[in-house]
PDB file of C-alpha atoms in Angstrom:
ATOM      1  CA  MET A 184     -34.696 -10.906   8.192  1.00  0.00           C
ATOM      2  CA  GLU A 185     -32.415  -8.619   9.678  1.00  0.00           C
ATOM      3  CA  MET A 186     -31.632  -8.205  13.513  1.00  0.00           C
ATOM      4  CA  ARG A 187     -28.973  -5.611  15.181  1.00  0.00           C
ATOM      5  CA  ILE A 188     -27.396  -5.590  18.407  1.00  0.00           C
ATOM      6  CA  GLY A 189     -25.033  -2.673  19.964  1.00  0.00           C
ATOM      7  CA  LYS A 190     -27.437   0.270  20.326  1.00  0.00           C
ATOM      8  CA  ARG A 191     -26.570   0.084  23.881  1.00  0.00           C
ATOM      9  CA  VAL A 192     -23.189   0.321  23.413  1.00  0.00           C
ATOM     10  CA  GLU A 193     -23.393   3.302  20.942  1.00  0.00           C
ATOM     11  CA  GLU A 194     -25.697   5.049  23.548  1.00  0.00           C
ATOM     12  CA  LYS A 195     -22.802   5.064  26.175  1.00  0.00           C
ATOM     13  CA  MET A 196     -20.438   7.152  23.828  1.00  0.00           C
ATOM     14  CA  VAL A 197     -20.509  10.969  24.450  1.00  0.00           C
ATOM     15  CA  LYS A 198     -20.067  12.778  21.397  1.00  0.00           C
ATOM     16  CA  ILE A 199     -18.330  16.486  21.655  1.00  0.00           C
ATOM     17  CA  ALA A 200     -18.010  18.734  18.855  1.00  0.00           C
ATOM     18  CA  VAL A 201     -14.701  20.375  19.079  1.00  0.00           C
ATOM     19  CA  ASN A 202     -14.610  23.151  16.611  1.00  0.00           C
ATOM     20  CA  GLN A 203     -17.030  25.025  14.593  1.00  0.00           C
ATOM     21  CA  TYR A 204     -16.877  22.686  11.685  1.00  0.00           C
ATOM     22  CA  ASP A 205     -18.583  20.308  13.925  1.00  0.00           C
ATOM     23  CA  ASP A 206     -15.336  17.709  13.979  1.00  0.00           C
ATOM     24  CA  CYS A 207     -16.165  15.510  16.870  1.00  0.00           C
ATOM     25  CA  ILE A 208     -14.392  13.396  19.282  1.00  0.00           C
ATOM     26  CA  TYR A 209     -16.216  10.576  21.450  1.00  0.00           C
ATOM     27  CA  ILE A 210     -15.911   9.418  24.979  1.00  0.00           C
ATOM     28  CA  ASN A 211     -16.761   5.927  25.944  1.00  0.00           C
ATOM     29  CA  LEU A 212     -18.198   6.126  29.373  1.00  0.00           C
ATOM     30  CA  ASN A 213     -17.894   2.358  29.731  1.00  0.00           C
ATOM     31  CA  ASP A 214     -14.072   3.196  29.718  1.00  0.00           C
ATOM     32  CA  TYR A 215     -13.371   2.457  33.331  1.00  0.00           C
ATOM     33  CA  THR A 216      -9.884   4.192  33.083  1.00  0.00           C
ATOM     34  CA  ILE A 217     -11.018   7.531  30.906  1.00  0.00           C
ATOM     35  CA  PHE A 218     -11.152   9.660  34.253  1.00  0.00           C
ATOM     36  CA  ASP A 219      -7.658   8.059  35.602  1.00  0.00           C
ATOM     37  CA  ARG A 220      -6.170   8.506  32.199  1.00  0.00           C
ATOM     38  CA  PHE A 221      -7.271  12.099  31.823  1.00  0.00           C
ATOM     39  CA  ALA A 222      -5.992  12.781  35.556  1.00  0.00           C
ATOM     40  CA  ASP A 223      -2.765  11.175  34.612  1.00  0.00           C
ATOM     41  CA  LEU A 224      -2.358  13.476  31.402  1.00  0.00           C
ATOM     42  CA  ILE A 225      -3.293  16.803  33.605  1.00  0.00           C
ATOM     43  CA  GLU A 226      -0.647  15.620  36.169  1.00  0.00           C
ATOM     44  CA  TRP A 227       2.018  14.378  33.266  1.00  0.00           C
ATOM     45  CA  SER A 228       1.908  17.938  31.465  1.00  0.00           C
ATOM     46  CA  SER A 229       2.486  19.497  34.649  1.00  0.00           C
ATOM     47  CA  LYS A 230       5.696  17.958  35.341  1.00  0.00           C
ATOM     48  CA  LYS A 231       6.756  18.401  32.093  1.00  0.00           C
ATOM     49  CA  ILE A 232       6.389  21.982  31.803  1.00  0.00           C
ATOM     50  CA  GLU A 233       8.207  22.023  35.116  1.00  0.00           C
ATOM     51  CA  GLU A 234      11.210  19.891  33.742  1.00  0.00           C
ATOM     52  CA  ALA A 235      11.125  21.827  30.733  1.00  0.00           C
ATOM     53  CA  SER A 236      11.602  25.225  32.792  1.00  0.00           C
ATOM     54  CA  ALA A 237      14.524  23.469  34.921  1.00  0.00           C
ATOM     55  CA  LYS A 238      16.204  22.456  31.473  1.00  0.00           C
ATOM     56  CA  GLU A 239      15.399  25.785  30.134  1.00  0.00           C
ATOM     57  CA  LYS A 240      17.641  27.343  33.022  1.00  0.00           C
ATOM     58  CA  GLU A 241      20.496  24.649  32.195  1.00  0.00           C
ATOM     59  CA  ILE A 242      20.130  25.938  28.323  1.00  0.00           C
ATOM     60  CA  SER A 243      20.294  29.551  29.557  1.00  0.00           C
ATOM     61  CA  GLU A 244      23.309  29.012  31.755  1.00  0.00           C
ATOM     62  CA  LYS A 245      25.024  27.199  28.644  1.00  0.00           C
ATOM     63  CA  TYR A 246      24.244  29.997  26.263  1.00  0.00           C
ATOM     64  CA  GLU A 247      24.415  33.405  27.359  1.00  0.00           C
ATOM     65  CA  SER A 248      21.851  34.520  24.681  1.00  0.00           C
ATOM     66  CA  ILE A 249      20.279  33.424  21.579  1.00  0.00           C
ATOM     67  CA  PHE A 250      21.479  36.797  20.016  1.00  0.00           C
ATOM     68  CA  ILE A 251      24.924  37.562  19.075  1.00  0.00           C
ATOM     69  CA  ARG A 252      25.362  41.640  19.862  1.00  0.00           C
ATOM     70  CA  ASP A 253      27.621  44.212  18.611  1.00  0.00           C
ATOM     71  CA  GLU A 254      29.816  46.016  20.776  1.00  0.00           C
ATOM     72  CA  ASP A 255      26.807  48.497  21.578  1.00  0.00           C
ATOM     73  CA  GLY A 256      24.674  45.376  22.621  1.00  0.00           C
ATOM     74  CA  ASN A 257      22.485  45.511  19.433  1.00  0.00           C
ATOM     75  CA  PRO A 258      21.332  42.130  18.289  1.00  0.00           C
ATOM     76  CA  VAL A 259      23.526  41.295  14.911  1.00  0.00           C
ATOM     77  CA  GLU A 260      22.779  37.800  14.606  1.00  0.00           C
ATOM     78  CA  ILE A 261      20.928  34.482  16.001  1.00  0.00           C
ATOM     79  CA  ASP A 262      22.861  31.779  17.886  1.00  0.00           C
ATOM     80  CA  LEU A 263      21.151  29.138  15.819  1.00  0.00           C
ATOM     81  CA  ASP A 264      22.608  26.591  18.428  1.00  0.00           C
ATOM     82  CA  ALA A 265      21.365  28.496  21.303  1.00  0.00           C
ATOM     83  CA  PHE A 266      17.700  28.981  19.516  1.00  0.00           C
ATOM     84  CA  ARG A 267      17.236  25.340  18.810  1.00  0.00           C
ATOM     85  CA  ALA A 268      18.267  24.165  21.967  1.00  0.00           C
ATOM     86  CA  HIS A 269      15.479  26.806  23.658  1.00  0.00           C
ATOM     87  CA  TYR A 270      12.793  25.907  21.629  1.00  0.00           C
ATOM     88  CA  ASN A 271      13.207  22.334  20.424  1.00  0.00           C
ATOM     89  CA  LEU A 272      12.853  21.211  24.281  1.00  0.00           C
ATOM     90  CA  ARG A 273       9.125  22.959  24.429  1.00  0.00           C
ATOM     91  CA  LYS A 274       8.327  21.660  20.746  1.00  0.00           C
ATOM     92  CA  GLU A 275       8.939  17.800  22.166  1.00  0.00           C
ATOM     93  CA  VAL A 276       7.021  18.283  25.268  1.00  0.00           C
ATOM     94  CA  TYR A 277       3.878  19.849  23.419  1.00  0.00           C
ATOM     95  CA  LYS A 278       4.027  16.870  20.581  1.00  0.00           C
ATOM     96  CA  GLU A 279       4.151  14.191  23.247  1.00  0.00           C
ATOM     97  CA  THR A 280       1.405  16.081  25.230  1.00  0.00           C
ATOM     98  CA  CYS A 281      -0.709  15.942  21.625  1.00  0.00           C
ATOM     99  CA  GLU A 282       0.085  12.626  21.229  1.00  0.00           C
ATOM    100  CA  LYS A 283      -1.095  11.872  24.850  1.00  0.00           C
ATOM    101  CA  ILE A 284      -4.449  13.881  24.227  1.00  0.00           C
ATOM    102  CA  ASP A 285      -5.138  11.795  21.203  1.00  0.00           C
ATOM    103  CA  SER A 286      -4.648   8.309  22.871  1.00  0.00           C
ATOM    104  CA  ILE A 287      -7.383   9.264  25.477  1.00  0.00           C
ATOM    105  CA  PHE A 288      -9.940  11.157  23.331  1.00  0.00           C
ATOM    106  CA  GLY A 289      -9.106   9.408  19.798  1.00  0.00           C
ATOM    107  CA  GLU A 290      -6.696   9.547  17.128  1.00  0.00           C
ATOM    108  CA  GLY A 291      -6.783  13.023  15.834  1.00  0.00           C
ATOM    109  CA  THR A 292      -8.125  14.992  18.550  1.00  0.00           C
ATOM    110  CA  CYS A 293      -5.819  17.847  18.315  1.00  0.00           C
ATOM    111  CA  ARG A 294      -6.242  18.190  14.653  1.00  0.00           C
ATOM    112  CA  LYS A 295      -9.851  18.315  15.337  1.00  0.00           C
ATOM    113  CA  TYR A 296      -9.594  20.655  17.746  1.00  0.00           C
ATOM    114  CA  PHE A 297      -6.999  23.237  16.478  1.00  0.00           C
ATOM    115  CA  ARG A 298      -8.342  22.599  12.801  1.00  0.00           C
ATOM    116  CA  VAL A 299      -8.105  26.145  11.582  1.00  0.00           C
ATOM    117  CA  MET A 300      -4.486  26.363  13.052  1.00  0.00           C
ATOM    118  CA  TYR A 301      -3.335  23.080  11.037  1.00  0.00           C
ATOM    119  CA  GLU A 302      -4.992  24.336   8.082  1.00  0.00           C
ATOM    120  CA  ALA A 303      -2.870  27.524   7.860  1.00  0.00           C
ATOM    121  CA  ASN A 304       0.331  25.796   8.994  1.00  0.00           C
ATOM    122  CA  PRO A 305       0.141  21.937   8.088  1.00  0.00           C
ATOM    123  CA  GLY A 306       3.388  21.713  10.520  1.00  0.00           C
ATOM    124  CA  PHE A 307       1.563  23.426  13.591  1.00  0.00           C
ATOM    125  CA  VAL A 308       2.770  22.341  17.077  1.00  0.00           C
ATOM    126  CA  PRO A 309       0.127  23.400  19.756  1.00  0.00           C
ATOM    127  CA  ASP A 310       2.269  25.473  22.158  1.00  0.00           C
ATOM    128  CA  GLU A 311       1.625  25.643  25.934  1.00  0.00           C
ATOM    129  CA  GLU A 312      -1.211  28.560  25.640  1.00  0.00           C
ATOM    130  CA  CYS A 313      -3.091  26.494  23.007  1.00  0.00           C
ATOM    131  CA  ILE A 314      -2.703  23.056  25.139  1.00  0.00           C
ATOM    132  CA  TYR A 315      -4.035  25.128  28.025  1.00  0.00           C
ATOM    133  CA  ASP A 316      -7.034  26.494  26.014  1.00  0.00           C
ATOM    134  CA  PHE A 317      -8.284  22.814  25.137  1.00  0.00           C
ATOM    135  CA  PHE A 318      -7.786  21.815  28.739  1.00  0.00           C
ATOM    136  CA  GLU A 319      -9.588  24.454  30.031  1.00  0.00           C
ATOM    137  CA  GLU A 320     -12.535  23.648  27.680  1.00  0.00           C
ATOM    138  CA  ILE A 321     -12.417  19.819  28.140  1.00  0.00           C
ATOM    139  CA  VAL A 322     -12.297  19.877  31.913  1.00  0.00           C
ATOM    140  CA  PRO A 323     -15.422  21.047  32.671  1.00  0.00           C
ATOM    141  CA  VAL A 324     -16.862  18.536  30.079  1.00  0.00           C
ATOM    142  CA  MET A 325     -14.867  15.349  31.920  1.00  0.00           C
ATOM    143  CA  ASN A 326     -16.253  16.783  35.183  1.00  0.00           C
ATOM    144  CA  GLN A 327     -20.097  16.803  34.183  1.00  0.00           C
ATOM    145  CA  LEU A 328     -19.218  13.043  32.484  1.00  0.00           C
ATOM    146  CA  PHE A 329     -17.645  11.968  35.763  1.00  0.00           C
ATOM    147  CA  GLU A 330     -20.697  13.300  38.186  1.00  0.00           C
ATOM    148  CA  ASP A 331     -23.184  11.989  35.627  1.00  0.00           C
ATOM    149  CA  ARG A 332     -21.693   8.639  35.885  1.00  0.00           C
ATOM    150  CA  LYS A 333     -20.909   8.772  39.754  1.00  0.00           C
ATOM    151  CA  LYS A 334     -24.963   9.845  39.999  1.00  0.00           C
ATOM    152  CA  LYS A 335     -25.672   6.726  37.681  1.00  0.00           C
ATOM    153  CA  ILE A 336     -23.499   4.348  39.730  1.00  0.00           C
ATOM    154  CA  GLU A 337     -24.877   5.498  42.898  1.00  0.00           C
ATOM    155  CA  LEU A 338     -28.699   4.458  41.861  1.00  0.00           C
TER     156      LEU A 338
END
């Protein structure tokens, strides 16, 4: 004789396809913290982008330009220190954002969502535009799930 339990637990998980290959993430509606953690992520992300912008101003003051120019003003060389200072700053913010997304929606969420980009370039780091694309698609889903949960609680 075989008996099973856990069906109710599995029914509370929302499965969301995140790309054309039907890779999925799961949202646990019984995780009371999911909506707070997601709101914290949005708030944290906005603050980090603002901080990065402020630090970029400092870097711009330190390095006049990432280009070394000739006497006519034409770029002839790239100042690699200036280039790295500008781009490494945001790269770290974007990597950390992906780690936070994965911590909320499950390990590998960013790799699943940006699967085509990672397949083309395994070292891919989603930029600000990519991250906003993810947020634009997941926010309505989270809003709907929050409203559904709220209705169930109110019954």
